Short mmCIF file of C-alpha atoms and ligand atoms in Angstrom, two decimals:
data_model
loop_
_atom_site.label_atom_id
_atom_site.label_comp_id
_atom_site.label_asym_id
_atom_site.label_seq_id
_atom_site.Cartn_x
_atom_site.Cartn_y
_atom_site.Cartn_z
CA MET A 1 30.12 -13.65 21.56
CA LYS A 2 26.95 -12.50 23.30
CA LYS A 3 24.73 -14.61 25.48
CA THR A 4 21.52 -14.46 23.46
CA LYS A 5 18.31 -14.78 25.40
CA ILE A 6 15.51 -16.62 23.59
CA ILE A 7 11.94 -15.64 24.45
CA LYS A 8 8.78 -17.39 23.26
CA ALA A 9 6.03 -15.15 21.88
CA ILE A 10 3.62 -16.42 24.49
CA ASP A 11 5.91 -15.07 27.26
CA LEU A 12 5.29 -11.53 26.06
CA LYS A 13 2.14 -11.76 28.12
CA ASN A 14 3.94 -11.86 31.45
CA LYS A 15 5.27 -8.83 33.26
CA HIS A 16 8.70 -10.25 33.98
CA HIS A 17 9.44 -10.71 30.28
CA LYS A 18 7.94 -7.36 29.33
CA ASP A 19 10.21 -5.67 31.85
CA LEU A 20 13.18 -7.58 30.55
CA ILE A 21 12.49 -6.50 26.96
CA HIS A 22 11.96 -2.90 28.06
CA GLN A 23 15.27 -2.90 29.95
CA THR A 24 17.12 -4.53 27.07
CA ILE A 25 15.98 -1.87 24.60
CA LYS A 26 16.61 0.97 27.07
CA ALA A 27 20.12 -0.37 27.64
CA GLY A 28 20.77 0.09 23.91
CA GLN A 29 20.82 -3.62 23.14
CA THR A 30 19.46 -5.62 20.20
CA VAL A 31 16.28 -7.73 20.06
CA VAL A 32 15.20 -9.77 17.04
CA PHE A 33 11.43 -9.82 16.59
CA PRO A 34 8.97 -11.16 13.99
CA THR A 35 7.00 -8.94 11.63
CA GLU A 36 4.44 -9.91 8.98
CA THR A 37 7.11 -9.62 6.25
CA VAL A 38 10.38 -11.01 7.68
CA TYR A 39 12.10 -10.98 11.08
CA GLY A 40 13.91 -7.76 12.03
CA ILE A 41 16.91 -6.94 14.28
CA GLY A 42 15.52 -4.20 16.46
CA ALA A 43 17.05 -1.53 18.66
CA ASP A 44 16.08 1.96 19.85
CA ALA A 45 16.10 4.03 16.64
CA LEU A 46 16.78 7.24 18.57
CA ASN A 47 19.85 5.89 20.37
CA PRO A 48 22.95 6.05 18.12
CA ASN A 49 24.87 3.47 20.16
CA ALA A 50 21.99 1.03 19.99
CA VAL A 51 21.72 1.47 16.23
CA GLN A 52 25.45 0.87 15.91
CA GLU A 53 24.88 -2.51 17.60
CA ILE A 54 22.50 -3.47 14.77
CA TYR A 55 25.11 -2.77 12.12
CA TYR A 56 27.67 -4.87 14.05
CA ALA A 57 25.28 -7.77 14.55
CA LYS A 58 24.36 -7.87 10.87
CA GLY A 59 27.78 -7.05 9.46
CA ARG A 60 26.11 -4.34 7.44
CA PRO A 61 27.88 -1.28 6.01
CA SER A 62 26.71 1.68 8.06
CA ASP A 63 25.80 3.80 5.04
CA ASN A 64 22.87 1.49 4.28
CA PRO A 65 19.91 3.11 6.09
CA LEU A 66 17.50 1.33 8.42
CA ILE A 67 13.71 1.37 8.67
CA MET A 68 12.16 2.92 11.78
CA HIS A 69 9.21 0.87 13.05
CA ILE A 70 6.38 2.63 14.86
CA ALA A 71 3.19 1.31 16.46
CA ARG A 72 0.93 4.37 16.21
CA LYS A 73 0.18 6.11 12.92
CA ASN A 74 0.56 9.58 14.35
CA ASP A 75 4.10 8.88 15.56
CA VAL A 76 5.18 9.53 12.00
CA TYR A 77 4.78 13.26 12.76
CA LEU A 78 7.40 13.01 15.51
CA TYR A 79 10.09 11.83 13.12
CA ALA A 80 9.15 13.07 9.64
CA LYS A 81 8.34 16.45 8.09
CA ASN A 82 6.83 17.72 4.82
CA ILE A 83 4.39 14.81 4.75
CA SER A 84 2.52 14.96 1.44
CA LEU A 85 -1.16 14.30 0.79
CA TYR A 86 -0.24 11.20 -1.20
CA ALA A 87 1.77 9.92 1.75
CA LYS A 88 -1.18 10.53 4.06
CA LYS A 89 -3.46 8.56 1.75
CA LEU A 90 -1.03 5.65 1.64
CA MET A 91 -0.67 5.65 5.44
CA LYS A 92 -4.43 5.69 5.80
CA VAL A 93 -4.99 2.71 3.52
CA PHE A 94 -1.90 0.55 4.02
CA TRP A 95 -0.78 1.14 7.64
CA PRO A 96 -0.35 -0.98 9.61
CA GLY A 97 1.10 -3.15 6.86
CA PRO A 98 4.02 -4.08 4.60
CA LEU A 99 4.64 -0.56 3.26
CA THR A 100 7.69 1.54 4.17
CA LEU A 101 7.59 5.24 3.34
CA ILE A 102 10.61 7.52 2.90
CA PHE A 103 10.14 11.02 4.31
CA ASP A 104 12.28 14.07 5.06
CA LYS A 105 13.61 13.41 8.55
CA LYS A 106 13.28 15.59 11.62
CA ALA A 107 16.38 16.44 13.64
CA ILE A 108 15.49 13.98 16.40
CA VAL A 109 16.31 11.02 14.11
CA PRO A 110 20.06 10.28 14.33
CA TYR A 111 22.07 10.11 11.12
CA ILE A 112 23.30 6.64 11.96
CA THR A 113 19.71 5.39 11.62
CA THR A 114 19.34 6.99 8.18
CA GLY A 115 22.81 6.06 6.94
CA GLY A 116 23.73 9.76 6.87
CA LEU A 117 20.71 10.74 4.74
CA GLU A 118 18.30 13.64 5.30
CA THR A 119 15.45 11.19 4.74
CA VAL A 120 14.05 8.50 7.03
CA ALA A 121 12.26 5.23 6.25
CA ILE A 122 9.21 4.59 8.45
CA ARG A 123 6.93 1.56 8.68
CA TYR A 124 4.04 0.59 10.93
CA PRO A 125 4.13 -3.23 10.87
CA ASP A 126 0.98 -5.32 11.02
CA HIS A 127 2.06 -8.07 13.36
CA PRO A 128 0.82 -8.45 16.95
CA ILE A 129 4.28 -9.19 18.36
CA ALA A 130 6.00 -6.41 16.41
CA LYS A 131 3.40 -3.92 17.63
CA LYS A 132 3.71 -5.17 21.16
CA MET A 133 7.51 -4.95 21.09
CA ILE A 134 7.45 -1.32 19.98
CA LYS A 135 4.95 -0.50 22.72
CA ILE A 136 6.94 -2.35 25.39
CA ALA A 137 10.11 -0.59 24.24
CA ASN A 138 8.28 2.73 24.33
CA ALA A 139 10.56 3.77 21.48
CA PRO A 140 10.60 3.49 17.70
CA LEU A 141 12.62 0.43 16.70
CA ALA A 142 15.15 0.58 13.90
CA ALA A 143 15.10 -2.85 12.31
CA PRO A 144 16.70 -4.28 9.19
CA SER A 145 15.94 -7.83 8.11
CA ALA A 146 17.36 -10.34 10.62
CA ASN A 147 20.00 -11.98 8.48
CA ILE A 148 23.75 -11.67 8.15
CA SER A 149 24.30 -9.01 5.49
CA GLY A 150 24.12 -10.54 2.00
CA LYS A 151 22.19 -13.67 2.97
CA PRO A 152 18.48 -14.32 2.31
CA SER A 153 16.21 -12.62 4.87
CA SER A 154 14.96 -14.70 7.79
CA THR A 155 11.34 -15.80 7.68
CA ARG A 156 11.55 -18.45 10.41
CA PHE A 157 12.95 -18.55 13.94
CA LYS A 158 15.40 -21.23 12.83
CA HIS A 159 17.01 -18.85 10.29
CA VAL A 160 17.34 -16.11 12.87
CA TYR A 161 18.94 -18.49 15.32
CA GLU A 162 21.44 -19.78 12.72
CA ASP A 163 22.54 -16.29 11.71
CA LEU A 164 22.32 -14.30 14.91
CA ASN A 165 22.60 -16.46 18.01
CA GLY A 166 25.58 -15.01 19.88
CA ARG A 167 25.44 -11.75 17.90
CA VAL A 168 22.29 -10.17 19.37
CA ASP A 169 21.05 -9.80 22.95
CA MET A 170 17.61 -11.32 22.56
CA ILE A 171 15.48 -13.21 20.03
CA ILE A 172 11.68 -13.42 20.18
CA ASP A 173 10.49 -16.69 18.66
CA GLY A 174 7.29 -15.74 16.85
CA GLY A 175 6.91 -18.61 14.37
CA ASP A 176 6.92 -18.16 10.61
CA SER A 177 6.51 -14.82 8.84
CA MET A 178 3.17 -14.47 7.09
CA ILE A 179 4.28 -12.68 3.91
CA GLY A 180 7.91 -13.82 3.63
CA ILE A 181 9.19 -10.93 1.49
CA GLU A 182 10.25 -7.52 2.81
CA SER A 183 8.00 -4.47 2.71
CA THR A 184 7.46 -2.33 -0.37
CA VAL A 185 9.63 0.79 -0.02
CA VAL A 186 8.17 3.98 -1.50
CA ASP A 187 9.86 7.39 -1.56
CA VAL A 188 7.21 10.05 -0.90
CA THR A 189 9.56 13.04 -0.66
CA ASN A 190 8.81 14.14 -4.23
CA LYS A 191 5.62 15.14 -5.98
CA ILE A 192 5.07 11.69 -7.47
CA PRO A 193 5.88 8.69 -5.25
CA VAL A 194 8.62 6.34 -6.44
CA ILE A 195 8.88 2.62 -5.60
CA LEU A 196 12.41 1.84 -4.43
CA ARG A 197 11.80 -1.80 -3.55
CA PRO A 198 8.81 -3.87 -4.73
CA GLY A 199 6.89 -5.90 -2.18
CA TYR A 200 3.49 -7.23 -1.23
CA ILE A 201 1.88 -3.81 -1.77
CA THR A 202 2.15 -3.50 -5.54
CA GLN A 203 2.42 -0.53 -7.88
CA GLU A 204 -1.15 -1.18 -9.09
CA MET A 205 -2.48 -1.16 -5.52
CA ILE A 206 -0.76 2.17 -4.83
CA GLU A 207 -1.91 3.70 -8.11
CA SER A 208 -5.49 2.68 -7.51
CA VAL A 209 -5.45 4.37 -4.10
CA LEU A 210 -3.75 7.56 -5.32
CA GLY A 211 -5.46 7.77 -8.71
CA VAL A 212 -2.15 8.65 -10.41
CA LYS A 213 0.60 6.73 -12.15
CA ILE A 214 3.71 6.35 -10.02
CA THR A 215 7.27 5.40 -10.96
CA ASP A 216 9.09 2.15 -10.32
CA GLY A 217 12.68 3.03 -9.53
CA SER A 218 13.60 -0.36 -8.14
CA GLY A 219 16.55 -0.70 -10.43
CA HIS A 220 15.56 -3.06 -13.16
CA LYS A 221 12.66 -3.74 -15.40
CA ILE A 222 11.53 -7.20 -16.27
CA GLU A 223 12.52 -6.58 -19.88
CA ASP A 224 16.13 -6.49 -18.65
CA LYS A 225 16.13 -10.23 -18.20
CA VAL A 226 19.40 -10.55 -20.04
CA LYS A 227 22.24 -12.63 -18.80
CA SER A 228 24.71 -10.29 -17.14
CA PRO A 229 26.84 -12.42 -14.86
CA GLY A 230 29.24 -9.52 -14.28
CA MET A 231 26.79 -7.80 -11.97
CA LYS A 232 27.55 -9.37 -8.63
CA TYR A 233 25.04 -8.21 -6.10
CA THR A 234 25.52 -9.34 -2.56
CA HIS A 235 21.87 -9.67 -1.69
CA TYR A 236 19.71 -12.64 -0.76
CA LYS A 237 22.53 -15.00 -1.68
CA PRO A 238 22.90 -18.58 -0.55
CA MET A 239 26.35 -20.19 -0.78
CA GLY A 240 25.65 -21.99 -4.07
CA GLU A 241 25.33 -20.22 -7.39
CA VAL A 242 21.77 -19.24 -8.31
CA LYS A 243 20.61 -19.21 -11.94
CA LEU A 244 17.10 -18.50 -13.15
CA LEU A 245 15.58 -20.68 -15.85
CA GLU A 246 13.02 -19.31 -18.23
CA GLY A 247 11.27 -21.61 -20.65
CA THR A 248 8.78 -24.43 -21.05
CA ALA A 249 8.78 -27.47 -18.75
CA LYS A 250 10.23 -29.49 -21.62
CA ASP A 251 13.09 -27.07 -22.25
CA ILE A 252 13.89 -26.81 -18.56
CA GLU A 253 13.87 -30.56 -18.15
CA SER A 254 16.27 -31.13 -21.02
CA PHE A 255 18.55 -28.31 -19.84
CA LEU A 256 18.72 -29.72 -16.31
CA ARG A 257 19.35 -33.21 -17.66
CA LYS A 258 22.39 -31.97 -19.59
CA GLU A 259 23.68 -30.01 -16.62
CA TYR A 260 23.22 -33.05 -14.43
CA GLU A 261 25.67 -35.02 -16.57
CA VAL A 262 28.33 -32.43 -15.72
CA ASN A 263 27.47 -31.85 -12.07
CA GLN A 264 25.05 -33.83 -9.94
CA ASN A 265 25.14 -31.34 -7.09
CA GLN A 266 22.19 -29.36 -8.34
CA ALA A 267 18.66 -28.56 -7.27
CA PHE A 268 15.69 -26.82 -8.81
CA ILE A 269 13.43 -24.50 -6.83
CA CYS A 270 10.14 -24.30 -8.66
CA SER A 271 6.36 -24.26 -8.63
CA ASP A 272 4.41 -27.36 -7.64
CA GLU A 273 3.31 -27.66 -11.24
CA LEU A 274 6.86 -27.87 -12.64
CA ALA A 275 7.99 -30.19 -9.86
CA GLN A 276 5.37 -32.67 -11.02
CA THR A 277 6.89 -32.88 -14.47
CA ILE A 278 10.59 -32.82 -13.61
CA HIS A 279 11.76 -35.84 -11.70
CA PHE A 280 15.42 -36.68 -12.05
CA VAL A 281 16.80 -33.60 -10.29
CA THR A 282 16.16 -32.70 -6.63
CA SER A 283 13.28 -30.35 -7.04
CA LYS A 284 12.09 -28.13 -4.28
CA PRO A 285 8.46 -27.15 -4.91
CA ILE A 286 7.48 -24.00 -3.05
CA GLY A 287 3.85 -23.52 -4.03
CA SER A 288 1.43 -23.46 -6.92
CA ILE A 289 2.10 -21.04 -9.74
CA TYR A 290 -1.46 -19.84 -9.12
CA LYS A 291 -0.58 -18.95 -5.54
CA LEU A 292 2.33 -16.56 -5.84
CA ASP A 293 1.73 -15.48 -2.23
CA LEU A 294 2.75 -18.94 -1.12
CA ILE A 295 5.82 -18.88 -3.34
CA ALA A 296 6.81 -15.55 -1.75
CA LYS A 297 6.33 -17.00 1.70
CA ASN A 298 8.55 -20.03 1.03
CA LEU A 299 11.20 -18.43 -1.17
CA PHE A 300 13.90 -17.34 1.32
CA SER A 301 13.46 -20.50 3.30
CA ALA A 302 14.04 -22.60 0.17
CA LEU A 303 17.20 -20.64 -0.67
CA ARG A 304 18.50 -21.26 2.86
CA GLU A 305 17.67 -24.95 2.60
CA MET A 306 20.01 -25.13 -0.38
CA ASP A 307 22.87 -24.23 1.97
CA GLU A 308 21.85 -26.91 4.44
CA LEU A 309 22.03 -29.44 1.62
CA HIS A 310 25.33 -27.96 0.37
CA ILE A 311 23.91 -27.49 -3.12
CA GLU A 312 26.37 -25.85 -5.52
CA HIS A 313 24.12 -25.23 -8.51
CA ILE A 314 20.78 -23.76 -7.54
CA TYR A 315 18.37 -23.35 -10.42
CA VAL A 316 15.15 -21.44 -9.90
CA GLU A 317 12.08 -21.14 -12.09
CA PHE A 318 11.54 -17.70 -13.62
CA PHE A 319 8.18 -16.93 -12.06
CA PRO A 320 5.44 -14.73 -13.54
CA GLN A 321 5.85 -11.04 -12.77
CA ASP A 322 2.30 -10.11 -11.88
CA HIS A 323 1.34 -8.81 -8.46
CA ILE A 324 3.74 -10.11 -5.82
CA GLY A 325 5.56 -11.94 -8.63
CA HIS A 326 7.35 -8.67 -9.34
CA ALA A 327 8.80 -8.62 -5.80
CA ILE A 328 9.65 -12.33 -5.98
CA MET A 329 11.59 -11.82 -9.21
CA ASN A 330 13.29 -8.69 -7.82
CA ARG A 331 14.74 -10.81 -5.00
CA LEU A 332 15.59 -13.70 -7.30
CA LEU A 333 17.33 -11.52 -9.86
CA LYS A 334 19.51 -10.16 -7.07
CA ALA A 335 20.11 -13.60 -5.57
CA SER A 336 21.29 -14.79 -8.99
CA GLY A 337 23.38 -11.73 -9.80
CA TYR A 338 20.97 -11.30 -12.75
CA GLN A 339 21.89 -14.66 -14.28
CA VAL A 340 18.89 -15.64 -16.37
CA ILE A 341 19.05 -18.54 -18.80
CA LYS A 342 16.45 -18.11 -21.49
CA LEU A 343 15.57 -21.51 -22.91
CA SER A 344 12.82 -20.67 -25.34
CA ASN A 345 10.92 -17.77 -26.76
CA SER A 346 7.65 -18.90 -25.28
O1 TXA B 401 9.79 -5.74 5.68
C1 TXA B 401 10.76 -5.03 5.96
O2 TXA B 401 10.92 -3.91 5.45
C2 TXA B 401 11.78 -5.59 6.95
C3 TXA B 401 11.08 -5.76 8.31
C4 TXA B 401 12.02 -6.19 9.39
O3 TXA B 401 10.41 -4.59 8.64
N1 TXA B 401 12.92 -4.75 7.03
C5 TXA B 401 13.83 -4.64 6.05
O4 TXA B 401 14.91 -3.81 6.35
O5 TXA B 401 13.75 -5.24 5.00
P1 TXA B 401 16.24 -3.76 5.47
O6 TXA B 401 17.14 -2.87 6.23
O7 TXA B 401 16.71 -5.12 5.20
O8 TXA B 401 15.81 -3.03 4.17
C6 TXA B 401 15.50 -1.65 4.21
C7 TXA B 401 15.58 -1.06 2.82
C8 TXA B 401 17.00 -1.05 2.33
O9 TXA B 401 16.99 -1.38 0.95
C9 TXA B 401 17.41 0.40 2.55
O10 TXA B 401 18.43 0.80 1.67
C10 TXA B 401 16.11 1.14 2.30
O11 TXA B 401 15.12 0.29 2.86
N2 TXA B 401 16.06 2.44 2.99
C11 TXA B 401 16.04 2.67 4.33
N3 TXA B 401 16.06 3.99 4.59
C12 TXA B 401 16.09 4.61 3.39
C13 TXA B 401 16.14 5.99 2.98
N4 TXA B 401 16.15 6.99 3.86
N5 TXA B 401 16.17 6.25 1.66
C14 TXA B 401 16.14 5.25 0.76
N6 TXA B 401 16.11 3.92 1.07
C15 TXA B 401 16.09 3.62 2.37
MG1 MG B 402 17.56 -6.81 4.18
#
């Protein structure tokens, strides 16, 4: 068990704390810091021993590659090669921001950071503390989401503390994440970019910048919303079983009522609008259906709250897929192991 040092964001202003952070990173230790998407567990991306510490802290298999975080656009040229024109356009428009690009790696990037791959994921985060941390470290920071592997990502200091106190060397308390869902991951090593993970930067936004159609390779299409309980993904999962409900308010209400007769230990994560019509079950409204950004921001936190309440049956509204809704549903489909209950054809 490590003695985890907690530092308030405001303390990043004073020299003593800056020195401490610098020394911690240089010593190959781990520091959790906030970004605009979710919190990350950071360590010197160029130091293999430091990167190993991240995998230990998170309990993550070491063949799952990490994202390298930089704080100057041009640093990408230190770590990546064969950078395409499309990639340059995306960097110009979306960096700093919630977009991770996959490039061919240069030799300086250790294989442990890339999970043994010849490619490297790079992101320039748009968060004052994240930027400051990278500058204080004077090194690129490898940082996966700051959760125990398999659990929902951490969007609040409280989540980080629950998962990682005693497992990392330092945590920077930077309040709540602004976006709440991890960055969009786009592979730019081929002629046409491919989305590997949807996020706040959507396919439409990328296509309108590049002027070409790109591919979504994120694993599933929305049309695949079939019930396939066999597919057990260990991603974004709370302890209880998550099932997604698709249908009208009336259908959902009558379904939940029936389920309630069998098991009262249930809750329903939904939009404010549905929460207003469904009363008998514990509903957890996370934002208006017209403000999907807010739903994204509150989603992981709501899933974690289910654990605090020891909820066994977690039902979640099947949200619209437009814009960030696509990323929301990507996370929810994984959290549920693709268990979708279709209640009507509407
Ligand atoms: O918003 C974010 O991206 C957050 C914050 C902390 O920056 N980070 C994050 O990291 O979500 P992580 O490790 O939880 O997710 C990184 C994703 C994984 O799905 C990983 O497989 C993929 O990026 N990835 C990383 N390097 C890759 C590579 N070389 N090729 C393909 N996928 C890669
Ligand atoms: Mg993650």
